[in-house]
XYZ file of C-alpha atoms in Angstrom:
452
model
C -0.020 -0.058 -0.024
C 2.944 2.213 0.820
C 4.479 1.401 -2.487
C 1.196 2.347 -4.287
C 1.127 5.711 -2.434
C 4.641 6.719 -2.332
C 6.267 4.685 -5.047
C 8.614 1.585 -4.808
C 11.802 3.550 -4.320
C 10.426 5.722 -1.616
C 8.922 2.812 0.211
C 12.239 0.942 0.234
C 13.953 4.017 1.807
C 11.370 4.200 4.573
C 11.709 0.451 5.399
C 15.477 0.786 5.436
C 15.181 3.809 7.880
C 12.813 1.835 10.143
C 15.335 -1.069 10.325
C 18.035 1.337 11.277
C 15.875 2.964 13.956
C 15.064 -0.430 15.468
C 18.783 -1.339 15.471
C 19.565 2.032 17.139
C 16.859 1.494 19.768
C 18.237 -2.042 20.513
C 21.731 -0.675 20.866
C 20.530 2.053 23.245
C 18.830 -0.564 25.405
C 21.924 -2.783 25.474
C 24.035 0.186 26.481
C 21.816 0.998 29.365
C 21.817 -2.539 30.467
C 25.627 -2.692 30.324
C 25.997 0.608 32.151
C 23.581 -0.564 34.951
C 25.752 -3.545 35.405
C 28.984 -1.523 35.463
C 28.085 1.402 37.704
C 25.039 -0.001 39.509
C 21.328 0.958 39.508
C 19.942 3.822 41.426
C 18.660 3.623 44.984
C 15.340 2.378 43.677
C 16.450 1.449 40.239
C 14.305 4.181 38.581
C 15.334 5.620 35.150
C 15.724 9.161 36.847
C 18.093 7.826 39.366
C 20.009 5.839 36.783
C 20.364 9.097 34.852
C 21.707 10.906 37.868
C 24.218 8.038 38.501
C 25.430 8.072 34.915
C 25.852 11.805 35.012
C 27.892 11.664 38.269
C 29.943 8.804 36.732
C 31.021 10.920 33.820
C 31.212 14.165 35.848
C 32.486 12.886 39.234
C 31.555 15.181 42.195
C 31.827 18.329 40.060
C 30.110 20.506 42.721
C 30.189 18.419 45.903
C 33.891 17.485 45.947
C 35.369 20.963 46.463
C 32.968 21.574 49.337
C 33.871 18.277 51.040
C 37.655 18.966 50.561
C 37.194 22.487 51.979
C 35.386 21.106 55.034
C 38.171 18.597 55.524
C 40.777 21.278 55.270
C 38.966 23.556 57.681
C 38.568 20.691 60.104
C 42.164 19.706 59.894
C 43.342 23.296 60.203
C 41.186 23.878 63.154
C 42.478 20.814 64.974
C 46.007 21.537 63.999
C 45.776 25.164 65.125
C 44.593 24.106 68.516
C 47.464 21.746 68.932
C 49.973 24.332 67.768
C 48.675 27.279 69.933
C 50.856 27.861 72.962
C 48.241 30.193 74.367
C 45.709 27.536 74.781
C 48.058 24.698 75.788
C 47.620 23.460 79.363
C 51.085 23.880 80.971
C 50.009 21.600 83.863
C 50.506 18.691 81.477
C 54.271 19.356 81.737
C 54.399 20.347 85.371
C 53.490 17.074 86.924
C 56.290 15.844 89.280
C 57.466 12.388 88.469
C 57.601 11.160 91.970
C 56.842 12.445 95.394
C 59.862 12.147 97.725
C 59.110 9.112 99.900
C 61.753 9.914 102.406
C 60.673 12.469 105.050
C 63.283 14.137 107.292
C 63.222 13.157 110.896
C 61.832 16.210 112.791
C 63.728 15.218 115.845
C 67.100 15.274 114.088
C 68.894 18.688 113.739
C 68.958 19.974 110.134
C 72.292 19.992 108.393
C 73.519 21.236 105.093
C 75.854 18.396 104.662
C 78.714 16.498 106.415
C 80.624 18.555 108.792
C 83.885 19.916 107.393
C 86.551 21.302 109.687
C 89.670 21.627 107.502
C 88.395 23.276 104.335
C 91.072 26.020 104.343
C 93.847 23.254 104.379
C 92.032 21.235 101.654
C 91.564 24.320 99.452
C 94.985 25.630 99.885
C 96.427 22.308 98.867
C 94.169 22.222 95.853
C 95.269 25.687 94.745
C 98.923 24.692 95.020
C 98.288 21.590 92.862
C 96.394 23.643 90.249
C 98.363 26.799 89.594
C 96.371 27.363 86.395
C 93.277 27.952 88.461
C 94.274 30.887 90.541
C 91.838 32.299 93.069
C 93.020 35.752 92.037
C 92.980 36.844 88.384
C 94.881 40.131 88.935
C 96.270 42.324 91.707
C 93.491 42.873 94.196
C 91.141 41.213 91.632
C 89.653 37.947 93.174
C 88.009 35.335 91.049
C 84.307 35.925 91.621
C 81.327 33.664 90.807
C 77.959 35.510 90.682
C 75.135 33.091 91.558
C 71.441 33.667 91.002
C 68.484 31.603 89.941
C 64.789 30.957 89.789
C 62.150 28.285 90.348
C 62.295 25.130 88.161
C 58.694 25.874 87.166
C 57.443 28.694 85.032
C 56.258 31.897 86.750
C 52.803 32.109 88.043
C 51.846 34.942 85.789
C 52.113 35.542 82.014
C 54.958 38.040 82.022
C 57.114 36.879 84.904
C 59.473 34.736 82.858
C 60.094 37.703 80.403
C 61.258 39.808 83.327
C 63.434 36.966 84.686
C 65.085 36.997 81.155
C 65.650 40.735 81.358
C 67.219 40.347 84.834
C 69.628 37.557 83.783
C 70.560 39.405 80.648
C 71.403 42.366 82.923
C 73.539 40.313 85.192
C 75.365 38.650 82.155
C 76.223 42.145 80.832
C 77.734 43.228 84.168
C 79.679 40.039 84.669
C 81.037 40.135 81.150
C 82.245 43.630 81.559
C 83.917 42.991 84.847
C 85.420 39.577 84.324
C 83.033 37.751 86.677
C 81.818 34.147 86.153
C 78.081 33.506 86.428
C 76.054 30.536 87.563
C 72.292 30.402 87.019
C 70.479 27.804 89.005
C 66.924 26.347 88.448
C 67.140 23.252 90.581
C 65.901 22.962 94.208
C 68.687 21.083 95.750
C 67.038 20.491 99.120
C 63.197 20.484 99.302
C 63.369 21.276 103.040
C 64.983 24.572 102.211
C 62.509 26.015 99.734
C 61.547 29.663 99.408
C 63.935 32.149 101.086
C 66.276 29.550 102.138
C 66.900 27.753 98.833
C 70.137 29.666 98.327
C 72.015 28.107 101.238
C 72.396 24.546 100.053
C 73.378 25.864 96.618
C 75.969 28.272 98.030
C 77.616 25.643 100.135
C 77.721 23.209 97.167
C 79.342 25.855 94.957
C 81.956 26.824 97.472
C 83.115 23.247 97.901
C 82.909 22.458 94.134
C 84.913 25.590 93.055
C 87.912 25.973 95.259
C 89.341 28.354 92.595
C 86.568 30.899 93.455
C 87.592 33.399 96.087
C 84.305 35.160 96.437
C 80.776 34.007 95.681
C 78.401 36.825 94.911
C 74.752 35.950 95.573
C 72.207 38.131 93.856
C 68.358 37.690 93.933
C 66.581 37.383 90.587
C 64.569 40.564 91.107
C 67.703 42.663 91.453
C 69.423 44.426 88.585
C 72.713 46.125 88.047
C 72.226 49.783 87.245
C 75.820 51.000 87.385
C 77.739 49.051 84.722
C 80.927 50.990 85.327
C 81.270 50.497 89.086
C 83.855 48.024 90.138
C 83.667 46.780 93.717
C 86.440 47.886 96.129
C 87.904 44.528 96.594
C 90.920 45.797 98.536
C 88.468 47.016 101.184
C 87.340 43.514 101.918
C 90.776 41.800 102.191
C 90.170 41.122 105.964
C 86.538 40.262 105.703
C 84.659 37.040 104.702
C 81.065 38.301 104.447
C 79.878 41.580 102.904
C 76.340 42.709 102.977
C 74.530 46.024 102.456
C 73.601 47.289 105.892
C 74.297 49.371 108.884
C 76.082 48.476 112.118
C 73.909 50.424 114.411
C 70.633 49.033 113.005
C 71.916 45.513 113.308
C 73.996 45.390 116.495
C 72.343 48.172 118.456
C 68.699 48.241 117.300
C 68.368 44.613 116.209
C 66.245 45.908 113.341
C 65.218 43.118 110.971
C 65.898 45.344 107.939
C 69.271 46.434 109.300
C 70.888 44.463 106.414
C 69.826 42.779 103.160
C 70.574 39.281 102.023
C 69.387 39.865 98.411
C 72.967 40.802 97.275
C 75.955 39.696 99.252
C 79.552 38.534 99.001
C 80.898 35.403 100.762
C 84.536 34.328 100.765
C 85.375 30.731 100.028
C 86.862 29.641 103.443
C 86.172 27.573 106.515
C 84.650 30.539 108.318
C 81.897 30.850 105.605
C 81.003 27.104 105.866
C 80.664 27.594 109.629
C 78.390 30.498 109.396
C 76.233 28.697 106.778
C 75.980 25.865 109.354
C 74.871 28.324 111.965
C 72.399 30.074 109.583
C 70.583 26.997 108.182
C 68.873 25.385 111.221
C 65.945 27.988 111.099
C 65.382 27.184 107.411
C 63.513 23.813 107.218
C 59.969 24.347 106.090
C 57.143 23.408 108.438
C 57.115 23.540 112.154
C 60.804 24.434 112.550
C 60.497 27.546 110.287
C 57.156 28.637 111.871
C 58.448 28.426 115.334
C 61.752 30.177 114.399
C 59.647 32.908 112.878
C 57.987 33.490 116.254
C 61.319 33.966 117.945
C 62.592 36.320 115.317
C 59.377 38.418 115.496
C 59.820 38.657 119.275
C 63.537 39.414 119.307
C 63.859 41.801 116.274
C 62.651 45.320 116.057
C 59.506 46.024 114.010
C 59.495 42.515 112.390
C 55.929 41.416 111.271
C 54.692 37.951 112.204
C 55.621 35.391 109.495
C 57.797 32.298 109.223
C 61.548 32.563 109.542
C 63.348 34.137 106.636
C 67.116 34.139 105.879
C 67.501 38.032 106.298
C 65.949 38.047 109.791
C 67.884 35.007 110.823
C 71.099 36.665 109.847
C 70.337 39.787 111.797
C 69.441 37.685 114.809
C 72.756 35.639 114.540
C 74.940 38.821 114.307
C 73.105 40.735 116.979
C 73.274 37.827 119.423
C 76.658 36.453 118.480
C 78.637 39.496 117.515
C 81.686 38.331 119.269
C 81.840 35.186 117.284
C 81.042 36.507 113.840
C 81.114 40.220 113.789
C 84.858 40.753 113.126
C 84.615 39.068 109.689
C 81.407 40.680 108.617
C 81.443 44.014 106.664
C 78.203 45.927 106.484
C 78.569 48.105 103.333
C 76.679 51.419 103.232
C 79.089 53.510 101.134
C 77.499 52.332 97.861
C 74.402 50.355 96.977
C 75.234 46.670 96.987
C 71.503 46.583 97.528
C 69.371 49.530 96.557
C 65.679 49.740 97.367
C 63.860 50.514 94.096
C 61.210 52.616 95.614
C 63.648 55.480 96.449
C 65.720 55.171 93.275
C 63.908 54.484 90.062
C 61.978 57.773 89.896
C 65.249 59.685 90.211
C 67.032 58.120 87.204
C 66.481 61.108 84.940
C 67.895 63.379 87.749
C 71.013 61.125 87.882
C 71.463 61.175 84.119
C 71.315 65.032 84.133
C 73.706 65.467 87.100
C 76.049 62.504 87.317
C 77.467 59.623 85.353
C 78.078 55.929 85.929
C 80.831 54.778 88.260
C 79.685 56.030 91.638
C 77.574 53.047 92.700
C 75.893 55.132 95.510
C 72.806 57.400 95.554
C 74.253 59.358 92.664
C 74.201 56.266 90.438
C 73.262 53.055 92.197
C 75.174 49.797 91.682
C 72.142 47.615 92.237
C 68.418 48.313 92.103
C 66.447 45.650 94.077
C 62.789 45.215 93.457
C 61.950 43.933 96.962
C 58.277 43.162 97.318
C 57.414 43.117 93.586
C 57.624 39.364 93.253
C 57.537 39.490 89.474
C 57.378 35.686 89.174
C 54.500 35.180 91.657
C 50.732 35.532 91.467
C 50.666 38.438 93.914
C 53.124 41.129 94.945
C 53.233 43.719 97.738
C 52.854 46.645 95.255
C 50.637 47.357 92.208
C 51.660 45.183 89.285
C 51.651 48.044 86.715
C 53.931 50.112 88.919
C 56.466 47.290 89.535
C 56.677 46.282 85.815
C 57.012 49.827 84.545
C 59.750 50.491 87.079
C 61.541 47.206 86.286
C 61.533 48.291 82.618
C 62.988 51.681 83.472
C 65.712 50.015 85.679
C 66.611 47.598 82.900
C 66.809 50.275 80.320
C 68.774 52.502 82.679
C 71.477 49.831 82.863
C 71.201 48.631 79.289
C 71.835 52.145 78.027
C 75.260 51.937 79.440
C 75.905 48.740 77.442
C 74.344 50.036 74.240
C 76.279 53.280 74.254
C 79.466 51.215 73.584
C 77.884 50.322 70.204
C 76.350 53.738 69.423
C 72.819 53.276 70.538
C 70.461 54.072 73.442
C 66.826 53.460 74.358
C 64.426 56.215 73.036
C 63.376 56.692 76.661
C 63.724 54.765 79.960
C 60.224 53.401 79.381
C 60.726 52.329 75.722
C 61.952 48.959 74.279
C 62.962 50.726 70.982
C 66.399 52.134 70.494
C 68.001 55.062 68.480
C 71.449 55.751 67.200
C 73.714 58.054 69.299
C 76.381 58.345 66.600
C 76.948 57.414 62.988
C 78.995 54.482 61.881
C 82.562 55.284 60.647
C 85.047 53.453 58.449
C 87.585 53.856 61.395
C 85.637 52.013 64.133
C 88.681 51.425 66.322
C 89.087 55.146 66.755
C 85.663 55.546 68.375
C 86.111 56.289 72.066
C 84.140 54.263 74.716
C 83.082 57.029 77.040
C 82.715 54.734 80.133
C 85.709 52.576 79.365
C 83.681 49.431 79.496
C 84.636 47.711 76.357
C 88.356 47.268 77.225
C 88.700 47.980 80.960
C 92.222 47.772 82.444
C 91.577 44.871 84.663
C 90.665 42.621 81.657
C 94.155 43.149 80.065
C 96.246 39.970 80.003
C 99.809 40.045 80.871
C 101.944 38.285 78.307
C 104.899 36.381 79.687
C 108.279 37.628 78.350
C 109.339 34.049 77.855
């Protein structure tokens, strides 16, 4: 019928097209079946779901993948930033003591710093003879000195305390380097019974016995700073003395005033006498009942002392005031310069000192040491406002640091500023530049070359 209507030729073309169409449909069906077997049917096996899966197969996660990767990166970054953040890290994880000391001292047994030594002068003299390269004097009237300071083995109890400890030790290193003094920084509590004020005593004794070449040990608290970098101690003055502290004879021996001397900065000669006075000093130190009861005695016997446990300073005043005949002849209470200088009467006068005086006096005109008694920069609480203490400590540090920086042509912009400025221009003849304070090459540092 088709042939009659369209003609034989046209009809054959249509039949041929129909066969091709049927083959095409069959191929399409087979293709779908194969794809379903390869990539799986949809959740419910519907054609729409099949189409979605086919599309995702050829265009894998074109939109979802970047979002997923971004989420993973954000999650990983957040977790990593927490682990890498010092501000949020719990320091208590590091501050757990490994073990608690199982041995408790016998409260009925008198405390001792160590085995009794009675012939230290002989032992030390013999050692010095056998080791001539380690002389106890490094020049005429220039003893070998070891400056000792330290801090707690744990971090400070406030966020900035360790930074100010760093400033303090930097300050001490500068002075010691300029004056040919060795330095020892301690962070170990050698005897748990002698914590707090008293921790210095076991350390001092150990260092005296371990370093016979040292003639004087110079103890200095961590909250004290050198503020006269040019002042050299008058060592000749102390040739007949073993113990040098800042203080006043009348306040100690006559008034028995508990602040008649200061033990935050003192000199102790390496000799038998020093070991003996350490032995006499230590028994009030063990923490607990002994220290508490000793504190009551000190408060009762010493003028104006508040009620608190025994401290090393009050104990030394008590020993000297009650046993002057035994110890007094070898103790020098220095008041001609500030071996210890109370910060409250000094720091606000720095600008006046700069205007009228110069380094090298060591006294009220330009104090050798500024001691921040009561500020307690490493603790939770101090005896003075925190802001005042920290600002004044910055001023004291910069006051001393300026004397070091001037060697190299710099100074702080102000006593309250961390920033520095130039005080002179560089030159192509640097060795011709004069060091005004004579700190870079002091005479006592000159080495004598043997003629042989």
